[in-house]
CSV table of C-alpha atoms and ligand atoms in Angstrom, one decimal:
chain,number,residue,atom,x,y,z
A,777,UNK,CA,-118.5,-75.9,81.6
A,778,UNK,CA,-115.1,-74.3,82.5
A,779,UNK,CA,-112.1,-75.7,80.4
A,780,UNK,CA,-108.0,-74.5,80.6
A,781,UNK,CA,-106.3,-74.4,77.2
A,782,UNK,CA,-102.5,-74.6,77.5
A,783,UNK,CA,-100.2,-73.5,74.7
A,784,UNK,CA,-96.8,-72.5,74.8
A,785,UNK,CA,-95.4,-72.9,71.1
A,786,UNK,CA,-95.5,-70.4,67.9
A,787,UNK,CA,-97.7,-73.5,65.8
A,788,UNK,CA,-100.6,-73.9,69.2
A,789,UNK,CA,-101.1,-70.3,69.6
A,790,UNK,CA,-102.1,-71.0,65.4
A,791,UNK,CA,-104.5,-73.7,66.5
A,792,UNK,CA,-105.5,-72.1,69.6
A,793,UNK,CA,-107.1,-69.0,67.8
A,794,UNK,CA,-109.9,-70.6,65.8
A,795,UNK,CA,-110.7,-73.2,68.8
A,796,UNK,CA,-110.6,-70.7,71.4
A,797,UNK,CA,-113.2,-68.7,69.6
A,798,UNK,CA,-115.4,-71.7,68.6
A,799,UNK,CA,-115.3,-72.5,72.3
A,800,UNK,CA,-116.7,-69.4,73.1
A,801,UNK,CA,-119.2,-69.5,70.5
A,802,UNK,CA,-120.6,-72.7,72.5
A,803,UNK,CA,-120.9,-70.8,75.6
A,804,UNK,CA,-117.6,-73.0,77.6
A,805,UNK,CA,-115.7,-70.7,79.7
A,806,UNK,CA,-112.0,-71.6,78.2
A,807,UNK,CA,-108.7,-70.6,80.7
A,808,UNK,CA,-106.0,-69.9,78.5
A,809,UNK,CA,-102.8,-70.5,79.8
A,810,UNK,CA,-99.3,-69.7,78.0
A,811,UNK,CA,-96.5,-71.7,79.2
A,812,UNK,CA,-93.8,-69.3,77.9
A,813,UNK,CA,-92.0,-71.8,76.5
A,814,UNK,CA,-91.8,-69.4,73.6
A,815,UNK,CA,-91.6,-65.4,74.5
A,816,UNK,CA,-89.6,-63.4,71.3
A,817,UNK,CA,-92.1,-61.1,70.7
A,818,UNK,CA,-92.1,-62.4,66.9
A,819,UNK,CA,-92.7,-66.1,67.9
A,820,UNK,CA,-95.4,-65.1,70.4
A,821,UNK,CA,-96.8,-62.2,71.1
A,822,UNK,CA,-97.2,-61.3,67.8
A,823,UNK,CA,-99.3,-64.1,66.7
A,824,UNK,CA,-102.0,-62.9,69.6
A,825,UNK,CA,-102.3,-59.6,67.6
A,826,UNK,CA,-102.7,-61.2,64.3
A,827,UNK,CA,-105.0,-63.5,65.1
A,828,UNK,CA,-106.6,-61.6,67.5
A,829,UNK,CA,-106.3,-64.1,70.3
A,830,UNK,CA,-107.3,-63.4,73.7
A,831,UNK,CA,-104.5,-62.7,76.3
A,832,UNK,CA,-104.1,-65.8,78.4
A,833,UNK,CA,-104.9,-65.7,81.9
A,834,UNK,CA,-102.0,-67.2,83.4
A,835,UNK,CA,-98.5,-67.3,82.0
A,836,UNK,CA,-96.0,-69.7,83.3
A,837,UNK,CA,-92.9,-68.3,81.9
A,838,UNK,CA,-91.2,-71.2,82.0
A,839,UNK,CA,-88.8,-69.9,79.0
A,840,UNK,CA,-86.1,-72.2,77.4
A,841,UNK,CA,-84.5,-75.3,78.9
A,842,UNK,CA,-83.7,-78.7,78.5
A,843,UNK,CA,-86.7,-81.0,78.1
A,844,UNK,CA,-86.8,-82.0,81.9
A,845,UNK,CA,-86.3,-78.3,82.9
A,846,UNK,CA,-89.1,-76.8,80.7
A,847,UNK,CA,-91.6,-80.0,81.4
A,848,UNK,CA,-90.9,-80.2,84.7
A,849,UNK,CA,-91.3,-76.4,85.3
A,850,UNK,CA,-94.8,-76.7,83.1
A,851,UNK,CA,-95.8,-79.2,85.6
A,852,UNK,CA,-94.8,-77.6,88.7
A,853,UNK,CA,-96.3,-74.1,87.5
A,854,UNK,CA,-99.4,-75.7,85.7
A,855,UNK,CA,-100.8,-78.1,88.8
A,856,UNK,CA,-100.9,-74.8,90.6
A,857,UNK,CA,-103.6,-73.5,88.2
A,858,UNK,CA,-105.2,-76.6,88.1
A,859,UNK,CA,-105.9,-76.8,91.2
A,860,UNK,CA,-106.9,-73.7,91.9
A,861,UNK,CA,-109.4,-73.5,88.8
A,862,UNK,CA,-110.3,-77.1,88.9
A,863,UNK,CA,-111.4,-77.1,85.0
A,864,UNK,CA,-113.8,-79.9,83.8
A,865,UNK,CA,-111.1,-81.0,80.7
A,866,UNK,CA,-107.5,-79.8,79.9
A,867,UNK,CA,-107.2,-78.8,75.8
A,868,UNK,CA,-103.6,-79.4,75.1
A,869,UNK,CA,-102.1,-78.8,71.2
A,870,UNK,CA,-100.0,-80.5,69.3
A,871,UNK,CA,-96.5,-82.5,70.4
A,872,UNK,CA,-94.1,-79.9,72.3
A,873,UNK,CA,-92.8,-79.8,75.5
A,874,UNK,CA,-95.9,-77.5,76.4
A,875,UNK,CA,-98.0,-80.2,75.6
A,876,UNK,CA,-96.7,-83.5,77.5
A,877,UNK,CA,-96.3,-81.3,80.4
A,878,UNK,CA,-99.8,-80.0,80.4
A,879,UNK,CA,-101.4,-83.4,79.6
A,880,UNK,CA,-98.9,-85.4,82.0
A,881,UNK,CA,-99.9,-82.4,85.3
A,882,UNK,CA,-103.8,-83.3,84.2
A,883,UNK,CA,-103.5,-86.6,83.9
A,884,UNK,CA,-101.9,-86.9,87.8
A,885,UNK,CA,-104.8,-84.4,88.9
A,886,UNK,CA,-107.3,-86.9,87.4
A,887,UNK,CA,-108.6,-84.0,84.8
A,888,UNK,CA,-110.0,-86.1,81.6
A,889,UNK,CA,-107.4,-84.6,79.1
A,890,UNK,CA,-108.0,-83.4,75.3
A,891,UNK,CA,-105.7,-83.8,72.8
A,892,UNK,CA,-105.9,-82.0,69.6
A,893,UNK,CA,-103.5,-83.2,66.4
A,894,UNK,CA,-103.7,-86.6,68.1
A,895,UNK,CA,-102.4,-90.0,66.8
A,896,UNK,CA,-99.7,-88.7,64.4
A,897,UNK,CA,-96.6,-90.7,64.2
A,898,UNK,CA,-93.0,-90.6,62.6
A,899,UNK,CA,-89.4,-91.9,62.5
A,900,UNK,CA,-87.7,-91.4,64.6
A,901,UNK,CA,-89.4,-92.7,67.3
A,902,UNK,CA,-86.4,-91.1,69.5
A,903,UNK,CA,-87.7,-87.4,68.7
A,904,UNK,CA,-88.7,-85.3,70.9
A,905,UNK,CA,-92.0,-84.4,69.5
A,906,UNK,CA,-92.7,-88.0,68.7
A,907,UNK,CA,-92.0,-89.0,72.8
A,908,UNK,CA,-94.5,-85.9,73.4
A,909,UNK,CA,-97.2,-87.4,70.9
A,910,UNK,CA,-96.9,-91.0,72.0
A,911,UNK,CA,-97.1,-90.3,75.9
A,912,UNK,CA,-99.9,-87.7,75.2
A,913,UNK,CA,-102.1,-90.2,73.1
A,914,UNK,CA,-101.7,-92.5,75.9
A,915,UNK,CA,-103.0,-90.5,78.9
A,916,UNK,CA,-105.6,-88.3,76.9
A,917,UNK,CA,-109.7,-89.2,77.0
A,918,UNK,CA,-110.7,-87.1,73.4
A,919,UNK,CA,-108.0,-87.9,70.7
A,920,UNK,CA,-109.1,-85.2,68.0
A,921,UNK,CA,-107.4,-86.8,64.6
A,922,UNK,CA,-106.8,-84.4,62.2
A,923,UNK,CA,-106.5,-87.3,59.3
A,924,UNK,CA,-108.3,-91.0,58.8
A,925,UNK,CA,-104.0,-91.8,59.2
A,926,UNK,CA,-103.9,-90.8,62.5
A,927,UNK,CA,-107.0,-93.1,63.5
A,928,UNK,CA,-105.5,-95.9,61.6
A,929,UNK,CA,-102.2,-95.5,63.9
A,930,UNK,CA,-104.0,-95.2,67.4
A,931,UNK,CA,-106.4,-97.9,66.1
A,932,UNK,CA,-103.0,-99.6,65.7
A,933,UNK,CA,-101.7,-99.2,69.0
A,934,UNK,CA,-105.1,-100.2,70.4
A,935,UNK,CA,-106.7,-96.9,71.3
A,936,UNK,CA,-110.3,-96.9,69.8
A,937,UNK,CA,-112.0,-95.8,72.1
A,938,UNK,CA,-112.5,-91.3,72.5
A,939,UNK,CA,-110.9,-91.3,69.3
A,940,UNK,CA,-112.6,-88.8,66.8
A,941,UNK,CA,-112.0,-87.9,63.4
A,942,UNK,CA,-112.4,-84.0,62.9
A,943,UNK,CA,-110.0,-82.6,60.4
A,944,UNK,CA,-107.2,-80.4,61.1
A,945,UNK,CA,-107.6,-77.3,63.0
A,946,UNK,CA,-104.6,-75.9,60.8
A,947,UNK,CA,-106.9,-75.8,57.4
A,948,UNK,CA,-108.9,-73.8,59.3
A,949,UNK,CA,-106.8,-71.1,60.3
A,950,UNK,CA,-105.5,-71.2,57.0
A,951,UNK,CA,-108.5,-71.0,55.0
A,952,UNK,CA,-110.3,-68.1,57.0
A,953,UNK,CA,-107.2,-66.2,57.4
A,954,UNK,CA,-105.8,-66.6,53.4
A,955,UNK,CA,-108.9,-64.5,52.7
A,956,UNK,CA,-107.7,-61.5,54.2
A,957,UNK,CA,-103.9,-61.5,54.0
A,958,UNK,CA,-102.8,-58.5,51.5
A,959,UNK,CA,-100.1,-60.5,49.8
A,960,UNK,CA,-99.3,-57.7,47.3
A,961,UNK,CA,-98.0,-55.9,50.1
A,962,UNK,CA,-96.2,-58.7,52.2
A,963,UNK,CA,-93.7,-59.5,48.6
A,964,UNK,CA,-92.9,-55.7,47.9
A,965,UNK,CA,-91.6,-55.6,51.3
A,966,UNK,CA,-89.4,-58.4,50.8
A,967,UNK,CA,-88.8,-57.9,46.9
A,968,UNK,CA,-90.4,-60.8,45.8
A,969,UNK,CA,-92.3,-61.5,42.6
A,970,UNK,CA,-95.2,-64.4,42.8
A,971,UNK,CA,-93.8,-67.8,42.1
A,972,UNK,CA,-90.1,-66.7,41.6
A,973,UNK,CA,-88.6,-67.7,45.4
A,974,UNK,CA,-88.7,-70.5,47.1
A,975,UNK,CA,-89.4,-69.8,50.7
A,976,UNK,CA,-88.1,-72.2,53.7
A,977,UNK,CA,-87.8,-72.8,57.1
A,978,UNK,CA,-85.8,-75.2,59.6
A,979,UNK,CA,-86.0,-75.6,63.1
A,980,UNK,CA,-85.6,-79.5,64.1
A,981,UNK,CA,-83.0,-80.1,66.1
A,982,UNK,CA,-81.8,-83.3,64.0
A,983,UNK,CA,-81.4,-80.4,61.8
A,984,UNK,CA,-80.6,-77.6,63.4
A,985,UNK,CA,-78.2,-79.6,66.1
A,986,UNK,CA,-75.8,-81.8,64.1
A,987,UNK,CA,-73.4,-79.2,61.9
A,988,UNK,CA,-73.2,-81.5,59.1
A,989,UNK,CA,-76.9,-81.9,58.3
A,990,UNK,CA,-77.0,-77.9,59.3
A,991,UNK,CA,-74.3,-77.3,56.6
A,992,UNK,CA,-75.9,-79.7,53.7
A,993,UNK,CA,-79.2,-78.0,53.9
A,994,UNK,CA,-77.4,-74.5,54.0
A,995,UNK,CA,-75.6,-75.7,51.1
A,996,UNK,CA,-78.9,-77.1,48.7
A,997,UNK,CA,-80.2,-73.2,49.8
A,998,UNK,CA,-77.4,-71.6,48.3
A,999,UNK,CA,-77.2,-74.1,45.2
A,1000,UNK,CA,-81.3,-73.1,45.0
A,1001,UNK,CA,-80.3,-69.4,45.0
A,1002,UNK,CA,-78.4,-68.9,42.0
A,1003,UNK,CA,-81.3,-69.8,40.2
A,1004,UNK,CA,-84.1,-67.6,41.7
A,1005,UNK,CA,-84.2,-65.9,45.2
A,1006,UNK,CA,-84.7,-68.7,48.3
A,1007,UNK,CA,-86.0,-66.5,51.7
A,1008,UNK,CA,-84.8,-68.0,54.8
A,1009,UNK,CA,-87.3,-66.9,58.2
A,1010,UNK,CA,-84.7,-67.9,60.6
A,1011,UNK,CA,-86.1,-69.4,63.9
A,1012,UNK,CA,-83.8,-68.7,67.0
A,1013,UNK,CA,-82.6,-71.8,67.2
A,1014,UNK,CA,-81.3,-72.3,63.6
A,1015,UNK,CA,-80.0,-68.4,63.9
A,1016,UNK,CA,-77.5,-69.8,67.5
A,1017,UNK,CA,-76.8,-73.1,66.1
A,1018,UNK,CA,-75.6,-71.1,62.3
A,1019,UNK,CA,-73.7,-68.4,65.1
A,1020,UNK,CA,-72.3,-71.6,67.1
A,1021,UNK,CA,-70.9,-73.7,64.1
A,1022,UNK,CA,-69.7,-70.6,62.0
A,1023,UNK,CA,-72.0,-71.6,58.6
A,1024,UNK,CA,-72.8,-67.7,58.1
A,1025,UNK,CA,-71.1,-67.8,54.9
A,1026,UNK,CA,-73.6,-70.1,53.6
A,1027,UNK,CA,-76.4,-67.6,54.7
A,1028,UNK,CA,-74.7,-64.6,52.3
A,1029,UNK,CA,-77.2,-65.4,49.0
A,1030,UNK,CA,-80.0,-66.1,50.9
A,1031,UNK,CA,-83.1,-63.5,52.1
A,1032,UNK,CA,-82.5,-64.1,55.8
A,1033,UNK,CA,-85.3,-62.8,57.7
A,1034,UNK,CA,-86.5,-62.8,61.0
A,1035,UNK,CA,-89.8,-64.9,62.2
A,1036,UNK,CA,-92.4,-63.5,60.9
A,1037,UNK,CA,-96.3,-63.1,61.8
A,1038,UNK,CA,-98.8,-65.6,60.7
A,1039,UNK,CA,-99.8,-63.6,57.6
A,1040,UNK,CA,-96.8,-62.6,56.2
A,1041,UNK,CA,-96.6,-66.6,56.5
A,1042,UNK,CA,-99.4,-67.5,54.5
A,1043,UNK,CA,-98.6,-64.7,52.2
A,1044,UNK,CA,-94.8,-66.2,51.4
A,1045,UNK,CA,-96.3,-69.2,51.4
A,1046,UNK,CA,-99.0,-69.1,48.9
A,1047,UNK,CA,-97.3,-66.9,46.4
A,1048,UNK,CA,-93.5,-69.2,46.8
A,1049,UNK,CA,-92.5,-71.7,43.8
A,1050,UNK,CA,-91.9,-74.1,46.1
A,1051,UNK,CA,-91.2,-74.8,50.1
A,1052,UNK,CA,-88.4,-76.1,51.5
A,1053,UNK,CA,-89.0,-76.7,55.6
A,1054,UNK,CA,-88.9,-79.1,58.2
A,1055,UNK,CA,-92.0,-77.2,59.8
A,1056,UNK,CA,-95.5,-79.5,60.2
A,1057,UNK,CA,-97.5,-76.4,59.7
A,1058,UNK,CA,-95.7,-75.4,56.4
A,1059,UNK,CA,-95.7,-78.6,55.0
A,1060,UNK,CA,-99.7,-78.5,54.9
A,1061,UNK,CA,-99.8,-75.2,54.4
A,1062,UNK,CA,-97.7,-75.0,51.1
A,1063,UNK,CA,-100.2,-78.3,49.9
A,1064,UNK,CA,-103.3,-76.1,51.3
A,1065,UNK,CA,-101.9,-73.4,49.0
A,1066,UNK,CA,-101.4,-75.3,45.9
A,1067,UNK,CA,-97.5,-75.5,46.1
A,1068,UNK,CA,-95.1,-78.2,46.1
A,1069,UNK,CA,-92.9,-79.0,49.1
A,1070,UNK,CA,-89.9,-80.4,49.9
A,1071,UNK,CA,-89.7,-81.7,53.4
A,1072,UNK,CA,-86.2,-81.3,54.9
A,1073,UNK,CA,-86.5,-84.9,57.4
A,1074,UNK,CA,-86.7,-88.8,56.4
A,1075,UNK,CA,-90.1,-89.1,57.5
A,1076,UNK,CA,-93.2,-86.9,58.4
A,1077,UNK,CA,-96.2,-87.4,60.3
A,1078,UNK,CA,-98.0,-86.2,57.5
A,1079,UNK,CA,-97.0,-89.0,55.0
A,1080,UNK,CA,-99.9,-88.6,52.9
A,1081,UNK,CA,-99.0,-85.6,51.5
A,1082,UNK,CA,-95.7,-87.8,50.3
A,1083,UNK,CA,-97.4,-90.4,49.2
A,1084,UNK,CA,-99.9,-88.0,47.0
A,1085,UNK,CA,-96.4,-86.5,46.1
A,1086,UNK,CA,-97.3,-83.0,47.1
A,1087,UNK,CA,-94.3,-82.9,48.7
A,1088,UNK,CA,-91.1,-84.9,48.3
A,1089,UNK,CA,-88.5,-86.4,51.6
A,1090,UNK,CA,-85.2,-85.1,51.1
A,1091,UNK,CA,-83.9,-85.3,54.7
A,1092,UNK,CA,-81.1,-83.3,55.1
A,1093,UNK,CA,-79.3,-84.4,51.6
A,1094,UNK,CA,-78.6,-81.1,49.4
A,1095,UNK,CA,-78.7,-82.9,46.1
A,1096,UNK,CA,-82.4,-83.7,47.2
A,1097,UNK,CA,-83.3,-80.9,48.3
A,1098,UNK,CA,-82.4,-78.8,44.7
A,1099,UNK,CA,-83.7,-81.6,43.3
A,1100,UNK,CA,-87.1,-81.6,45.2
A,1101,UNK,CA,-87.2,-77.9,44.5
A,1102,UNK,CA,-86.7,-78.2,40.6
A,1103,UNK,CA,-88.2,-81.2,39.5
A,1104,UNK,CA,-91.1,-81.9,41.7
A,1105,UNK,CA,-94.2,-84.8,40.0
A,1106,UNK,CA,-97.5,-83.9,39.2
A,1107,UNK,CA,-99.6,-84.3,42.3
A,1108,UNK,CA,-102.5,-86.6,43.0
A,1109,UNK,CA,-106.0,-85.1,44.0
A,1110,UNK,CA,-106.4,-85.9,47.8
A,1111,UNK,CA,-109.0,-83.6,48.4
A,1112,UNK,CA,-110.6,-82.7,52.0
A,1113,UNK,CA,-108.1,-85.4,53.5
A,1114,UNK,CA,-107.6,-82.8,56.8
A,1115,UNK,CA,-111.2,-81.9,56.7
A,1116,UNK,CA,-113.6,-79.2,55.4
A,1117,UNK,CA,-111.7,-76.4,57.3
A,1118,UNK,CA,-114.7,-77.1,60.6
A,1119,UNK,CA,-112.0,-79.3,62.5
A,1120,UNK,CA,-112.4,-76.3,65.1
A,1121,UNK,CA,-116.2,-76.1,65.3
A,1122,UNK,CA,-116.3,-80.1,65.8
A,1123,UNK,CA,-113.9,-80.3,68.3
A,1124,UNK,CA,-116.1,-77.4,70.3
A,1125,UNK,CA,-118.6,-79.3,69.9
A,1126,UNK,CA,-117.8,-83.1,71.1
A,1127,UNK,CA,-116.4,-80.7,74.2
A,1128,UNK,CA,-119.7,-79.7,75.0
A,1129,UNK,CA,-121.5,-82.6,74.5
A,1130,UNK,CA,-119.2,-84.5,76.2
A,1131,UNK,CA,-120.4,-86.0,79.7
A,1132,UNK,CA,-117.3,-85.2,81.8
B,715,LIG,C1,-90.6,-76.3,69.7
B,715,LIG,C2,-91.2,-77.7,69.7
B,715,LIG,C3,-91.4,-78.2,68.3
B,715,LIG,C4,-92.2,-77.2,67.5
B,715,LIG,C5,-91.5,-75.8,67.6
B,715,LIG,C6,-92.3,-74.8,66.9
B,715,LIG,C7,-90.5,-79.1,71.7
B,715,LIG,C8,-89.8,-80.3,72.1
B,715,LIG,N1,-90.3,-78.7,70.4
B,715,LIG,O1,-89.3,-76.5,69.2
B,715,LIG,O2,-92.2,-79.4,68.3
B,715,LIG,O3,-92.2,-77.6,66.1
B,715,LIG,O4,-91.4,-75.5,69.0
B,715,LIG,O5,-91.6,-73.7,66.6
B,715,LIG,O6,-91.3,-78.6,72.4
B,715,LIG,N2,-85.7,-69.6,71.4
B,715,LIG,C9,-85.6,-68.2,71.5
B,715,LIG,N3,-86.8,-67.5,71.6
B,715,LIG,C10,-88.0,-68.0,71.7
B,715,LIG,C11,-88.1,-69.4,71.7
B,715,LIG,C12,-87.0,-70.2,71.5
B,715,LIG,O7,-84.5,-67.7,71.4
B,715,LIG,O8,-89.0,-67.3,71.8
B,715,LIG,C13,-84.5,-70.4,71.2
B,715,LIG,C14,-83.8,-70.8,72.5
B,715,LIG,O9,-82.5,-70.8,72.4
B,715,LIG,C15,-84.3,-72.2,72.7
B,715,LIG,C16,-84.4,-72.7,71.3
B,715,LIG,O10,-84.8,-71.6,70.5
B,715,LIG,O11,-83.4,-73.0,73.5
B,715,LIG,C17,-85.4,-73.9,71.1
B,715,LIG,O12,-86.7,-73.5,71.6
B,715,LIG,P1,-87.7,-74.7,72.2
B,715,LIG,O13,-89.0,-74.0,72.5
B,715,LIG,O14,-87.0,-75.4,73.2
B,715,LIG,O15,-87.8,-75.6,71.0
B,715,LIG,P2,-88.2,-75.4,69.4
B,715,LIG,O16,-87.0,-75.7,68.6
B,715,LIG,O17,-88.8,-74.0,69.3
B,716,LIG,N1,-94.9,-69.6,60.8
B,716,LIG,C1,-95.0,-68.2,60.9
B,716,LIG,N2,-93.9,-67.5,60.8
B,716,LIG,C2,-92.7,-68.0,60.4
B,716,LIG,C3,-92.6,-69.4,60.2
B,716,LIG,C4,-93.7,-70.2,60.4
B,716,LIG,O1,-96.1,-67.7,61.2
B,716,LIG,O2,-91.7,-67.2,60.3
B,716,LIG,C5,-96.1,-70.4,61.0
B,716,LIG,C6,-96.5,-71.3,59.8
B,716,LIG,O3,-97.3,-70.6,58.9
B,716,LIG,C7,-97.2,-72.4,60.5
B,716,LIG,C8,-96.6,-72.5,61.9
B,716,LIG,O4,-95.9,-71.3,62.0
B,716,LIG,O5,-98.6,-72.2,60.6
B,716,LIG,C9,-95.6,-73.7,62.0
B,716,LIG,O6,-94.9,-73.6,63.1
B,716,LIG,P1,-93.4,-74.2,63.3
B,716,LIG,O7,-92.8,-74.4,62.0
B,716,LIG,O8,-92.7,-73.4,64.3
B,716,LIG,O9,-93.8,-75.6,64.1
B,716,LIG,P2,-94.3,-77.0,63.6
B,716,LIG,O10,-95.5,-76.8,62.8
B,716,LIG,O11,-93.2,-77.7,62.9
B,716,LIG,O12,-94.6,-77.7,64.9
């Protein structure tokens, strides 16, 4: 069976390295294709050599844009490979542009479409990522859920049907890479001692786009800094929008570093006192760790790691967001709610069995 895998984003080339390989493992011949939609070496290129990911086939270099700009040119660019390698199934990841254009230029084509990380929903419903998930729900065969929550809200928009709970492909990665990450090494380089930073990240663009919430976020990090160190991997949005509205003051007590590679990731992650982030990926990750989080939006499409109170909703509010960091409740027990960490391995497996 011949597949294409598109990815384009710094979390899908995450997901795309335990899949891919499981794909392999089940003998399906797997295109990869790499929209371009992100190119910095550290939010691509270096995720392929840490997580030893093969190099994609194609790349569509479609680069940044508005959302019409980089889907349409996903479209335009993707068809062409369709067409040409006229794949049994399309695997698309997640909810960015990279995805709704890969599932949207299948769909057209008549290719039965995958979607992993399906059925996830949040406020507010005008966000990009929650257009991309909505639209990509609708026009995929396989909806792989990584929670029973994401059944319950296709189930509740009337998709029942190619709708399979397999855990999340994200506990995974996490759990067979953890293992191996030297994270003695990754806090000398940046001076850190275990559980004495906090360690965040933001890069929505309700966050990242509107200089007040910018500012108040900025602000709770600084308050969070005089009382132990708060490291700050800047994604290039937040690092132009900081540039654009002239907050770098509000940067000067903070660790501000660059993107860094999935390990070093896991490493701050696992060792921090708490997370602060607007990041899907993190907010599991610091709950897969063992370490509260504080979740810089109003609501998350993982809720049940709110409602368990791993982590807290503090939006973009600085008095919340200390708060969260400081005074965070003792968590419920919600084990194996994303899975056993064989979310990959199941999904390889409904793809082979599947009769398309
Ligand atoms: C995208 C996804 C978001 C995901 C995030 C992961 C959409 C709508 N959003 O958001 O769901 O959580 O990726 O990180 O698809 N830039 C660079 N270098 C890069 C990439 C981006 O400088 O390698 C800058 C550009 O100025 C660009 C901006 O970051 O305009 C935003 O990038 P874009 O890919 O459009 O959206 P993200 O915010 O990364
Ligand atoms: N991540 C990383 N380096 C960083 C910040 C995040 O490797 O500097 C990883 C993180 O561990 C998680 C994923 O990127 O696995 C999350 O991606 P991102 O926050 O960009 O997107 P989201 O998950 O919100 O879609």
């Amino acid at each position: 069976m011949k597949i294409v895998s598109i990815v384009g984003a710094r979390p899908q080339f995450i997901k795309e390295s335990l899949v891919g390989k499981k794909l392999n493992e089940f003998g399906i011949n797997e295109i990869l294709v790499h929209s371009g939609q992100h190119y910095d070496f550290n939010m691509s290129d270096i995720f392929f050599k840490v997580l030893e990911i093969k190099n994609p086939q194609y790349n569509l270099e479609i680069g940044s844009g508005t959302h019409a700009e980089q889907t349409g040119k996903i479209m335009m660019e993707f068809e062409k490979i369709l067409m040409k390698e006229k794949p049994s199934l399309v695997l698309v990841y997640g909810d960015t542009n990279t995805t709704l254009g890969g599932a949207l230029t299948a769909a057209k084509l008549k290719i039965p479409v995958a979607h992993i990380e399906a059925g996830l929903r949040q406020e507010p419903k005008d966000m990009p990522e929650e257009i991309n998930r909505v639209l990509t729900d609708r026009i995929s065969q396989f909806k792989f859920c990584p929670s029973q929550k994401a059944v319950e809200n296709l189930a509740m928009e009337g998709m029942k049907s190619g709708v399979y709970f397999t855990g999340d492909v994200m506990l995974d990665v996490f759990l067979k890479f953890k293992k191996g990450v030297d994270m003695e090494t990754v806090l000398e380089k940046y001076d850190l001692k275990p559980k004495k930073y906090v360690f965040s990240t933001i890069h929505r663009d309700f966050n990242t786009d509107i200089k007040t919430r910018l500012e108040s976020i900025l602000k709770g990090f600084s308050r969070i800094a005089k009382q132990m160190p708060v490291i700050f991997s800047i994604h290039p949005r937040t690092k132009k929008r900081i540039s654009e509205f002239g907050l770098e003051d509000l940067l000067k007590t903070l660790k501000v570093i660059d993107p860094v590679g999935y390990d070093e990731s896991v490493a701050l992650t696992s060792n921090a006192f708490s997370v602060v982030t607007d990041s899907g990926g993190i907010q599991k990750e610091s709950y897969f760790a063992g370490i509260p989080g504080v979740v810089a939006m109003k609501d998350t499409g993982w809720i049940e790691l709110v409602e368990s109170r791993w982590n807290v909703l503090a939006d973009a509010d600085e008095e919340k967001i200390y708060d969260g960091v400081f005074y965070h409740p003792d968590p419920a027990d919600i084990k194996e709610i994303y899975g056993n960490g064989n979310a990959s391995e199941k999904i390889a497996k409904i793809i082979r069995d599947a009769k398309i």
